[in-house]
């Protein structure tokens, strides 16, 4: 009698099992090869092994009533990725590339947050820092579940998107991101969000160190830091950590793959 096989795990890192059999061959997904132009090389990549990480597109960083605006930062540059992301993400979802939102989402008690992290943007300790209520609306800065930590309303999300809370500038530090990506069989990562020279770059560097292939999506990334920080980020990504491309180049690659 042939007993039915049931799936355990997340494809492609999944087994099929019954009382007598454990099939651990892990069938791979059908390849989706595309050719992508970048600022340094032409990439041949497999969309079946790709994901896009959208980092810190949150009210505290991008909204005029958020944390950075409260401490005097001009957040207009941080809003520049919104339109290109809204053009790009639906097309990536359409071809099965998962959208992973990587956002600050701290514990209410901040027990896993170091003094050095709390010092960022609150160097005297007297200002509004991590976990403190914003004077404008009382939302607690970068607190999981608060308005302050929510993704800006202008960015469309769907139930199938994946969410990972982070607690440092790197989305890989003390989070399940690496395990999620490996379960999904993802080896090529597109990077978007803010700030390019801080949380985006820190996450991209860790991804590179872990062996992922990294592509910074230039027009879907921005920073409120000075221009030289942006230029240094682009230089270092191209020199050391991966590749730089744009949303239009990705859309062109998708279109040509369908011809």
PDB file of C-alpha atoms in Angstrom:
ATOM      1  CA  UNK A   1       0.000   0.000   0.000  1.00  0.00           C
ATOM      2  CA  UNK A   2       1.387   3.382  -1.012  1.00  0.00           C
ATOM      3  CA  UNK A   3       0.848   5.813   1.830  1.00  0.00           C
ATOM      4  CA  UNK A   4       0.570   9.527   0.931  1.00  0.00           C
ATOM      5  CA  UNK A   5       3.604  11.717   1.461  1.00  0.00           C
ATOM      6  CA  UNK A   6       3.269  14.912   3.457  1.00  0.00           C
ATOM      7  CA  UNK A   7       5.546  17.940   3.237  1.00  0.00           C
ATOM      8  CA  UNK A   8       7.599  19.046   6.215  1.00  0.00           C
ATOM      9  CA  UNK A   9       9.437  22.359   6.001  1.00  0.00           C
ATOM     10  CA  UNK A  10       9.499  25.286   3.605  1.00  0.00           C
ATOM     11  CA  UNK A  11      10.311  24.502  -0.042  1.00  0.00           C
ATOM     12  CA  UNK A  12      12.932  24.170  -1.314  1.00  0.00           C
ATOM     13  CA  UNK A  13      14.282  23.182   2.129  1.00  0.00           C
ATOM     14  CA  UNK A  14      11.538  20.607   2.676  1.00  0.00           C
ATOM     15  CA  UNK A  15      11.163  16.853   3.136  1.00  0.00           C
ATOM     16  CA  UNK A  16       8.234  14.645   2.164  1.00  0.00           C
ATOM     17  CA  UNK A  17       7.438  11.914   4.685  1.00  0.00           C
ATOM     18  CA  UNK A  18       5.092   9.147   5.712  1.00  0.00           C
ATOM     19  CA  UNK A  19       5.341   6.244   8.174  1.00  0.00           C
ATOM     20  CA  UNK A  20       7.917   4.432   6.031  1.00  0.00           C
ATOM     21  CA  UNK A  21       9.700   7.057   3.931  1.00  0.00           C
ATOM     22  CA  UNK A  22      11.539  10.323   4.421  1.00  0.00           C
ATOM     23  CA  UNK A  23      12.404  11.866   1.064  1.00  0.00           C
ATOM     24  CA  UNK A  24      15.166  14.390   1.801  1.00  0.00           C
ATOM     25  CA  UNK A  25      16.180  15.134  -1.789  1.00  0.00           C
ATOM     26  CA  UNK A  26      14.717  18.666  -1.597  1.00  0.00           C
ATOM     27  CA  UNK A  27      13.609  19.257  -5.208  1.00  0.00           C
ATOM     28  CA  UNK A  28      14.772  22.647  -6.442  1.00  0.00           C
ATOM     29  CA  UNK A  29      12.577  25.351  -7.906  1.00  0.00           C
ATOM     30  CA  UNK A  30      12.513  25.844 -11.662  1.00  0.00           C
ATOM     31  CA  UNK A  31      15.278  28.310 -12.613  1.00  0.00           C
ATOM     32  CA  UNK A  32      14.254  31.803 -13.742  1.00  0.00           C
ATOM     33  CA  UNK A  33      17.410  33.183 -15.392  1.00  0.00           C
ATOM     34  CA  UNK A  34      17.624  36.888 -16.219  1.00  0.00           C
ATOM     35  CA  UNK A  35      20.400  39.184 -17.388  1.00  0.00           C
ATOM     36  CA  UNK A  36      20.786  42.361 -15.306  1.00  0.00           C
ATOM     37  CA  UNK A  37      22.919  45.382 -16.143  1.00  0.00           C
ATOM     38  CA  UNK A  38      24.824  46.895 -13.216  1.00  0.00           C
ATOM     39  CA  UNK A  39      27.290  49.753 -12.957  1.00  0.00           C
ATOM     40  CA  UNK A  40      30.264  47.395 -13.099  1.00  0.00           C
ATOM     41  CA  UNK A  41      29.242  44.128 -14.777  1.00  0.00           C
ATOM     42  CA  UNK A  42      26.427  42.301 -16.536  1.00  0.00           C
ATOM     43  CA  UNK A  43      24.931  39.792 -14.127  1.00  0.00           C
ATOM     44  CA  UNK A  44      23.398  36.461 -15.048  1.00  0.00           C
ATOM     45  CA  UNK A  45      21.181  35.633 -12.069  1.00  0.00           C
ATOM     46  CA  UNK A  46      18.349  33.292 -11.124  1.00  0.00           C
ATOM     47  CA  UNK A  47      15.197  34.997  -9.870  1.00  0.00           C
ATOM     48  CA  UNK A  48      14.117  31.714  -8.285  1.00  0.00           C
ATOM     49  CA  UNK A  49      17.010  32.238  -5.862  1.00  0.00           C
ATOM     50  CA  UNK A  50      16.424  35.980  -5.314  1.00  0.00           C
ATOM     51  CA  UNK A  51      14.689  38.113  -2.686  1.00  0.00           C
ATOM     52  CA  UNK A  52      14.464  41.846  -2.071  1.00  0.00           C
ATOM     53  CA  UNK A  53      15.130  43.299   1.385  1.00  0.00           C
ATOM     54  CA  UNK A  54      13.434  46.643   2.038  1.00  0.00           C
ATOM     55  CA  UNK A  55      15.053  48.203   5.076  1.00  0.00           C
ATOM     56  CA  UNK A  56      13.665  50.775   7.532  1.00  0.00           C
ATOM     57  CA  UNK A  57      11.079  52.481   5.335  1.00  0.00           C
ATOM     58  CA  UNK A  58       9.358  53.424   8.602  1.00  0.00           C
ATOM     59  CA  UNK A  59       7.567  56.461   9.936  1.00  0.00           C
ATOM     60  CA  UNK A  60      10.388  57.260  12.350  1.00  0.00           C
ATOM     61  CA  UNK A  61      12.821  57.592   9.451  1.00  0.00           C
ATOM     62  CA  UNK A  62      10.621  58.756   6.575  1.00  0.00           C
ATOM     63  CA  UNK A  63       7.610  60.648   7.957  1.00  0.00           C
ATOM     64  CA  UNK A  64       7.618  64.358   8.818  1.00  0.00           C
ATOM     65  CA  UNK A  65       6.110  63.486  12.224  1.00  0.00           C
ATOM     66  CA  UNK A  66       8.654  60.732  12.943  1.00  0.00           C
ATOM     67  CA  UNK A  67      11.750  60.533  15.111  1.00  0.00           C
ATOM     68  CA  UNK A  68      14.374  61.845  12.699  1.00  0.00           C
ATOM     69  CA  UNK A  69      12.232  64.805  11.714  1.00  0.00           C
ATOM     70  CA  UNK A  70      11.671  65.551  15.414  1.00  0.00           C
ATOM     71  CA  UNK A  71      15.416  65.838  16.040  1.00  0.00           C
ATOM     72  CA  UNK A  72      15.838  68.150  13.067  1.00  0.00           C
ATOM     73  CA  UNK A  73      16.766  65.791  10.213  1.00  0.00           C
ATOM     74  CA  UNK A  74      15.410  66.577   6.744  1.00  0.00           C
ATOM     75  CA  UNK A  75      13.544  63.375   5.869  1.00  0.00           C
ATOM     76  CA  UNK A  76      12.655  64.366   2.304  1.00  0.00           C
ATOM     77  CA  UNK A  77      15.589  62.297   0.902  1.00  0.00           C
ATOM     78  CA  UNK A  78      14.366  59.261   2.851  1.00  0.00           C
ATOM     79  CA  UNK A  79      11.057  59.417   0.980  1.00  0.00           C
ATOM     80  CA  UNK A  80      12.643  59.247  -2.472  1.00  0.00           C
ATOM     81  CA  UNK A  81      12.589  55.402  -2.649  1.00  0.00           C
ATOM     82  CA  UNK A  82       8.795  55.257  -2.184  1.00  0.00           C
ATOM     83  CA  UNK A  83       7.772  55.769  -5.819  1.00  0.00           C
ATOM     84  CA  UNK A  84      10.386  53.487  -7.427  1.00  0.00           C
ATOM     85  CA  UNK A  85       9.643  50.806  -4.836  1.00  0.00           C
ATOM     86  CA  UNK A  86       5.938  50.980  -5.611  1.00  0.00           C
ATOM     87  CA  UNK A  87       6.808  50.458  -9.284  1.00  0.00           C
ATOM     88  CA  UNK A  88       9.287  47.645  -8.683  1.00  0.00           C
ATOM     89  CA  UNK A  89       7.852  45.518  -5.876  1.00  0.00           C
ATOM     90  CA  UNK A  90       4.632  44.424  -7.653  1.00  0.00           C
ATOM     91  CA  UNK A  91       6.676  43.243 -10.645  1.00  0.00           C
ATOM     92  CA  UNK A  92       9.038  41.259  -8.424  1.00  0.00           C
ATOM     93  CA  UNK A  93       6.116  39.697  -6.561  1.00  0.00           C
ATOM     94  CA  UNK A  94       4.578  38.750  -9.915  1.00  0.00           C
ATOM     95  CA  UNK A  95       7.598  36.584 -10.771  1.00  0.00           C
ATOM     96  CA  UNK A  96       7.790  35.046  -7.307  1.00  0.00           C
ATOM     97  CA  UNK A  97      10.562  37.136  -5.754  1.00  0.00           C
ATOM     98  CA  UNK A  98       9.655  37.542  -2.064  1.00  0.00           C
ATOM     99  CA  UNK A  99       9.539  41.005  -0.526  1.00  0.00           C
ATOM    100  CA  UNK A 100      11.109  41.014   2.934  1.00  0.00           C
ATOM    101  CA  UNK A 101      10.557  44.081   5.118  1.00  0.00           C
ATOM    102  CA  UNK A 102      13.430  44.540   7.594  1.00  0.00           C
ATOM    103  CA  UNK A 103      12.450  47.089  10.242  1.00  0.00           C
ATOM    104  CA  UNK A 104      13.457  48.291  13.682  1.00  0.00           C
ATOM    105  CA  UNK A 105      10.932  46.807  16.106  1.00  0.00           C
ATOM    106  CA  UNK A 106      12.303  46.956  19.637  1.00  0.00           C
ATOM    107  CA  UNK A 107      11.034  45.267  22.795  1.00  0.00           C
ATOM    108  CA  UNK A 108       9.095  47.566  25.135  1.00  0.00           C
ATOM    109  CA  UNK A 109      11.684  47.005  27.891  1.00  0.00           C
ATOM    110  CA  UNK A 110      14.713  47.511  25.582  1.00  0.00           C
ATOM    111  CA  UNK A 111      16.491  44.694  27.425  1.00  0.00           C
ATOM    112  CA  UNK A 112      18.384  43.627  24.304  1.00  0.00           C
ATOM    113  CA  UNK A 113      19.449  47.177  23.358  1.00  0.00           C
ATOM    114  CA  UNK A 114      22.930  48.302  24.347  1.00  0.00           C
ATOM    115  CA  UNK A 115      23.904  51.704  25.675  1.00  0.00           C
ATOM    116  CA  UNK A 116      25.832  52.389  22.465  1.00  0.00           C
ATOM    117  CA  UNK A 117      22.676  51.811  20.407  1.00  0.00           C
ATOM    118  CA  UNK A 118      20.671  54.133  22.658  1.00  0.00           C
ATOM    119  CA  UNK A 119      23.387  56.759  22.284  1.00  0.00           C
ATOM    120  CA  UNK A 120      22.682  57.033  18.520  1.00  0.00           C
ATOM    121  CA  UNK A 121      20.659  60.202  17.773  1.00  0.00           C
ATOM    122  CA  UNK A 122      20.429  60.864  21.544  1.00  0.00           C
ATOM    123  CA  UNK A 123      24.035  61.588  22.523  1.00  0.00           C
ATOM    124  CA  UNK A 124      23.241  63.491  25.733  1.00  0.00           C
ATOM    125  CA  UNK A 125      20.545  61.092  26.931  1.00  0.00           C
ATOM    126  CA  UNK A 126      18.244  64.054  27.450  1.00  0.00           C
ATOM    127  CA  UNK A 127      16.450  63.942  24.111  1.00  0.00           C
ATOM    128  CA  UNK A 128      13.855  61.633  22.601  1.00  0.00           C
ATOM    129  CA  UNK A 129      15.575  58.285  22.053  1.00  0.00           C
ATOM    130  CA  UNK A 130      14.709  54.637  21.487  1.00  0.00           C
ATOM    131  CA  UNK A 131      11.495  53.726  23.274  1.00  0.00           C
ATOM    132  CA  UNK A 132      10.609  57.280  24.229  1.00  0.00           C
ATOM    133  CA  UNK A 133       7.263  58.802  23.186  1.00  0.00           C
ATOM    134  CA  UNK A 134       7.263  61.251  20.299  1.00  0.00           C
ATOM    135  CA  UNK A 135       5.994  64.656  21.436  1.00  0.00           C
ATOM    136  CA  UNK A 136       3.785  64.981  18.338  1.00  0.00           C
ATOM    137  CA  UNK A 137       1.662  61.862  18.868  1.00  0.00           C
ATOM    138  CA  UNK A 138       2.998  59.814  21.797  1.00  0.00           C
ATOM    139  CA  UNK A 139       4.157  56.906  19.593  1.00  0.00           C
ATOM    140  CA  UNK A 140       7.198  55.196  21.107  1.00  0.00           C
ATOM    141  CA  UNK A 141      10.322  55.472  18.981  1.00  0.00           C
ATOM    142  CA  UNK A 142      11.005  52.310  16.938  1.00  0.00           C
ATOM    143  CA  UNK A 143       8.905  50.203  19.302  1.00  0.00           C
ATOM    144  CA  UNK A 144       7.399  47.057  17.762  1.00  0.00           C
ATOM    145  CA  UNK A 145       3.715  47.668  17.061  1.00  0.00           C
ATOM    146  CA  UNK A 146       3.875  51.447  17.381  1.00  0.00           C
ATOM    147  CA  UNK A 147       3.032  54.004  14.689  1.00  0.00           C
ATOM    148  CA  UNK A 148       6.652  55.141  14.890  1.00  0.00           C
ATOM    149  CA  UNK A 149       7.967  51.743  13.775  1.00  0.00           C
ATOM    150  CA  UNK A 150       5.296  51.114  11.132  1.00  0.00           C
ATOM    151  CA  UNK A 151       6.097  51.113   7.420  1.00  0.00           C
ATOM    152  CA  UNK A 152       4.998  54.371   5.777  1.00  0.00           C
ATOM    153  CA  UNK A 153       1.439  54.231   4.445  1.00  0.00           C
ATOM    154  CA  UNK A 154       2.508  55.064   0.902  1.00  0.00           C
ATOM    155  CA  UNK A 155       4.256  51.708   0.446  1.00  0.00           C
ATOM    156  CA  UNK A 156       1.912  48.908  -0.570  1.00  0.00           C
ATOM    157  CA  UNK A 157       2.193  45.658   1.362  1.00  0.00           C
ATOM    158  CA  UNK A 158       0.464  42.336   0.790  1.00  0.00           C
ATOM    159  CA  UNK A 159      -0.191  39.411   3.163  1.00  0.00           C
ATOM    160  CA  UNK A 160       2.402  37.229   1.421  1.00  0.00           C
ATOM    161  CA  UNK A 161       5.229  39.640   2.237  1.00  0.00           C
ATOM    162  CA  UNK A 162       7.693  38.610   4.946  1.00  0.00           C
ATOM    163  CA  UNK A 163       8.530  40.741   8.002  1.00  0.00           C
ATOM    164  CA  UNK A 164      11.640  40.628  10.184  1.00  0.00           C
ATOM    165  CA  UNK A 165      12.179  42.867  13.216  1.00  0.00           C
ATOM    166  CA  UNK A 166      15.743  43.996  13.782  1.00  0.00           C
ATOM    167  CA  UNK A 167      17.464  45.509  16.799  1.00  0.00           C
ATOM    168  CA  UNK A 168      20.713  46.830  15.383  1.00  0.00           C
ATOM    169  CA  UNK A 169      21.719  48.493  12.142  1.00  0.00           C
ATOM    170  CA  UNK A 170      22.279  45.075  10.561  1.00  0.00           C
ATOM    171  CA  UNK A 171      19.166  43.074   9.760  1.00  0.00           C
ATOM    172  CA  UNK A 172      21.163  39.878  10.316  1.00  0.00           C
ATOM    173  CA  UNK A 173      22.267  40.615  13.884  1.00  0.00           C
ATOM    174  CA  UNK A 174      20.283  38.527  16.398  1.00  0.00           C
ATOM    175  CA  UNK A 175      17.363  38.010  13.974  1.00  0.00           C
ATOM    176  CA  UNK A 176      15.943  35.008  12.032  1.00  0.00           C
ATOM    177  CA  UNK A 177      16.709  36.623   8.646  1.00  0.00           C
ATOM    178  CA  UNK A 178      19.540  34.264   7.676  1.00  0.00           C
ATOM    179  CA  UNK A 179      17.492  31.177   8.592  1.00  0.00           C
ATOM    180  CA  UNK A 180      14.504  32.456   6.612  1.00  0.00           C
ATOM    181  CA  UNK A 181      16.587  33.119   3.506  1.00  0.00           C
ATOM    182  CA  UNK A 182      18.305  29.740   3.669  1.00  0.00           C
ATOM    183  CA  UNK A 183      14.981  27.920   4.114  1.00  0.00           C
ATOM    184  CA  UNK A 184      13.666  29.749   1.047  1.00  0.00           C
ATOM    185  CA  UNK A 185      16.769  28.846  -0.947  1.00  0.00           C
ATOM    186  CA  UNK A 186      17.693  32.492  -1.591  1.00  0.00           C
ATOM    187  CA  UNK A 187      21.270  33.354  -2.514  1.00  0.00           C
ATOM    188  CA  UNK A 188      20.864  36.644  -4.418  1.00  0.00           C
ATOM    189  CA  UNK A 189      19.608  39.640  -2.469  1.00  0.00           C
ATOM    190  CA  UNK A 190      18.431  43.012  -3.738  1.00  0.00           C
ATOM    191  CA  UNK A 191      18.770  45.817  -1.191  1.00  0.00           C
ATOM    192  CA  UNK A 192      16.561  48.887  -0.803  1.00  0.00           C
ATOM    193  CA  UNK A 193      15.572  51.365   1.893  1.00  0.00           C
ATOM    194  CA  UNK A 194      17.220  53.808   4.284  1.00  0.00           C
ATOM    195  CA  UNK A 195      19.675  54.923   5.425  1.00  0.00           C
ATOM    196  CA  UNK A 196      21.970  53.699   2.667  1.00  0.00           C
ATOM    197  CA  UNK A 197      25.181  54.325   4.607  1.00  0.00           C
ATOM    198  CA  UNK A 198      23.880  52.939   7.891  1.00  0.00           C
ATOM    199  CA  UNK A 199      21.286  50.155   8.165  1.00  0.00           C
ATOM    200  CA  UNK A 200      21.228  49.262   4.465  1.00  0.00           C
ATOM    201  CA  UNK A 201      25.012  49.053   4.220  1.00  0.00           C
ATOM    202  CA  UNK A 202      25.380  47.213   7.537  1.00  0.00           C
ATOM    203  CA  UNK A 203      22.845  44.595   6.416  1.00  0.00           C
ATOM    204  CA  UNK A 204      24.435  44.329   2.971  1.00  0.00           C
ATOM    205  CA  UNK A 205      27.921  43.880   4.447  1.00  0.00           C
ATOM    206  CA  UNK A 206      26.739  41.101   6.747  1.00  0.00           C
ATOM    207  CA  UNK A 207      24.966  39.447   3.812  1.00  0.00           C
ATOM    208  CA  UNK A 208      28.198  39.546   1.833  1.00  0.00           C
ATOM    209  CA  UNK A 209      30.144  38.088   4.761  1.00  0.00           C
ATOM    210  CA  UNK A 210      27.575  35.265   4.984  1.00  0.00           C
ATOM    211  CA  UNK A 211      28.063  34.421   1.305  1.00  0.00           C
ATOM    212  CA  UNK A 212      25.010  36.035  -0.295  1.00  0.00           C
ATOM    213  CA  UNK A 213      25.231  37.803  -3.660  1.00  0.00           C
ATOM    214  CA  UNK A 214      24.314  41.450  -3.085  1.00  0.00           C
ATOM    215  CA  UNK A 215      22.775  44.020  -5.440  1.00  0.00           C
ATOM    216  CA  UNK A 216      22.062  47.534  -4.169  1.00  0.00           C
ATOM    217  CA  UNK A 217      19.056  49.021  -6.004  1.00  0.00           C
ATOM    218  CA  UNK A 218      20.268  52.596  -6.314  1.00  0.00           C
ATOM    219  CA  UNK A 219      17.045  54.552  -6.854  1.00  0.00           C
ATOM    220  CA  UNK A 220      15.215  52.463  -4.250  1.00  0.00           C
ATOM    221  CA  UNK A 221      17.804  53.418  -1.641  1.00  0.00           C
ATOM    222  CA  UNK A 222      18.517  56.782  -0.019  1.00  0.00           C
ATOM    223  CA  UNK A 223      20.092  58.498   2.969  1.00  0.00           C
ATOM    224  CA  UNK A 224      19.599  61.601   5.060  1.00  0.00           C
ATOM    225  CA  UNK A 225      23.374  61.716   5.604  1.00  0.00           C
ATOM    226  CA  UNK A 226      25.676  64.083   3.691  1.00  0.00           C
ATOM    227  CA  UNK A 227      26.343  63.388  -0.009  1.00  0.00           C
ATOM    228  CA  UNK A 228      29.834  62.055   0.678  1.00  0.00           C
ATOM    229  CA  UNK A 229      28.303  59.245   2.766  1.00  0.00           C
ATOM    230  CA  UNK A 230      26.124  58.246  -0.195  1.00  0.00           C
ATOM    231  CA  UNK A 231      29.072  58.298  -2.574  1.00  0.00           C
ATOM    232  CA  UNK A 232      31.222  56.278  -0.171  1.00  0.00           C
ATOM    233  CA  UNK A 233      28.434  53.703   0.136  1.00  0.00           C
ATOM    234  CA  UNK A 234      28.176  53.276  -3.631  1.00  0.00           C
ATOM    235  CA  UNK A 235      31.952  53.036  -3.933  1.00  0.00           C
ATOM    236  CA  UNK A 236      32.284  50.420  -1.210  1.00  0.00           C
ATOM    237  CA  UNK A 237      29.417  48.274  -2.470  1.00  0.00           C
ATOM    238  CA  UNK A 238      30.933  48.173  -5.971  1.00  0.00           C
ATOM    239  CA  UNK A 239      34.497  47.790  -4.707  1.00  0.00           C
ATOM    240  CA  UNK A 240      34.017  45.245  -1.935  1.00  0.00           C
ATOM    241  CA  UNK A 241      30.547  43.841  -1.361  1.00  0.00           C
ATOM    242  CA  UNK A 242      28.538  43.407  -4.547  1.00  0.00           C
ATOM    243  CA  UNK A 243      26.902  45.345  -7.363  1.00  0.00           C
ATOM    244  CA  UNK A 244      24.873  48.503  -7.922  1.00  0.00           C
ATOM    245  CA  UNK A 245      21.920  48.602 -10.297  1.00  0.00           C
ATOM    246  CA  UNK A 246      18.568  50.390 -10.548  1.00  0.00           C
ATOM    247  CA  UNK A 247      14.874  49.582 -10.578  1.00  0.00           C
ATOM    248  CA  UNK A 248      14.559  50.333 -14.292  1.00  0.00           C
ATOM    249  CA  UNK A 249      17.379  47.917 -15.089  1.00  0.00           C
ATOM    250  CA  UNK A 250      15.610  45.223 -13.054  1.00  0.00           C
ATOM    251  CA  UNK A 251      12.303  45.919 -14.794  1.00  0.00           C
ATOM    252  CA  UNK A 252      14.043  45.718 -18.155  1.00  0.00           C
ATOM    253  CA  UNK A 253      15.588  42.386 -17.206  1.00  0.00           C
ATOM    254  CA  UNK A 254      12.153  41.064 -16.204  1.00  0.00           C
ATOM    255  CA  UNK A 255      10.605  42.240 -19.447  1.00  0.00           C
ATOM    256  CA  UNK A 256      13.302  40.654 -21.608  1.00  0.00           C
ATOM    257  CA  UNK A 257      12.969  37.354 -19.706  1.00  0.00           C
ATOM    258  CA  UNK A 258       9.318  37.205 -20.816  1.00  0.00           C
ATOM    259  CA  UNK A 259      10.045  37.765 -24.524  1.00  0.00           C
TER     260      UNK A 259
END
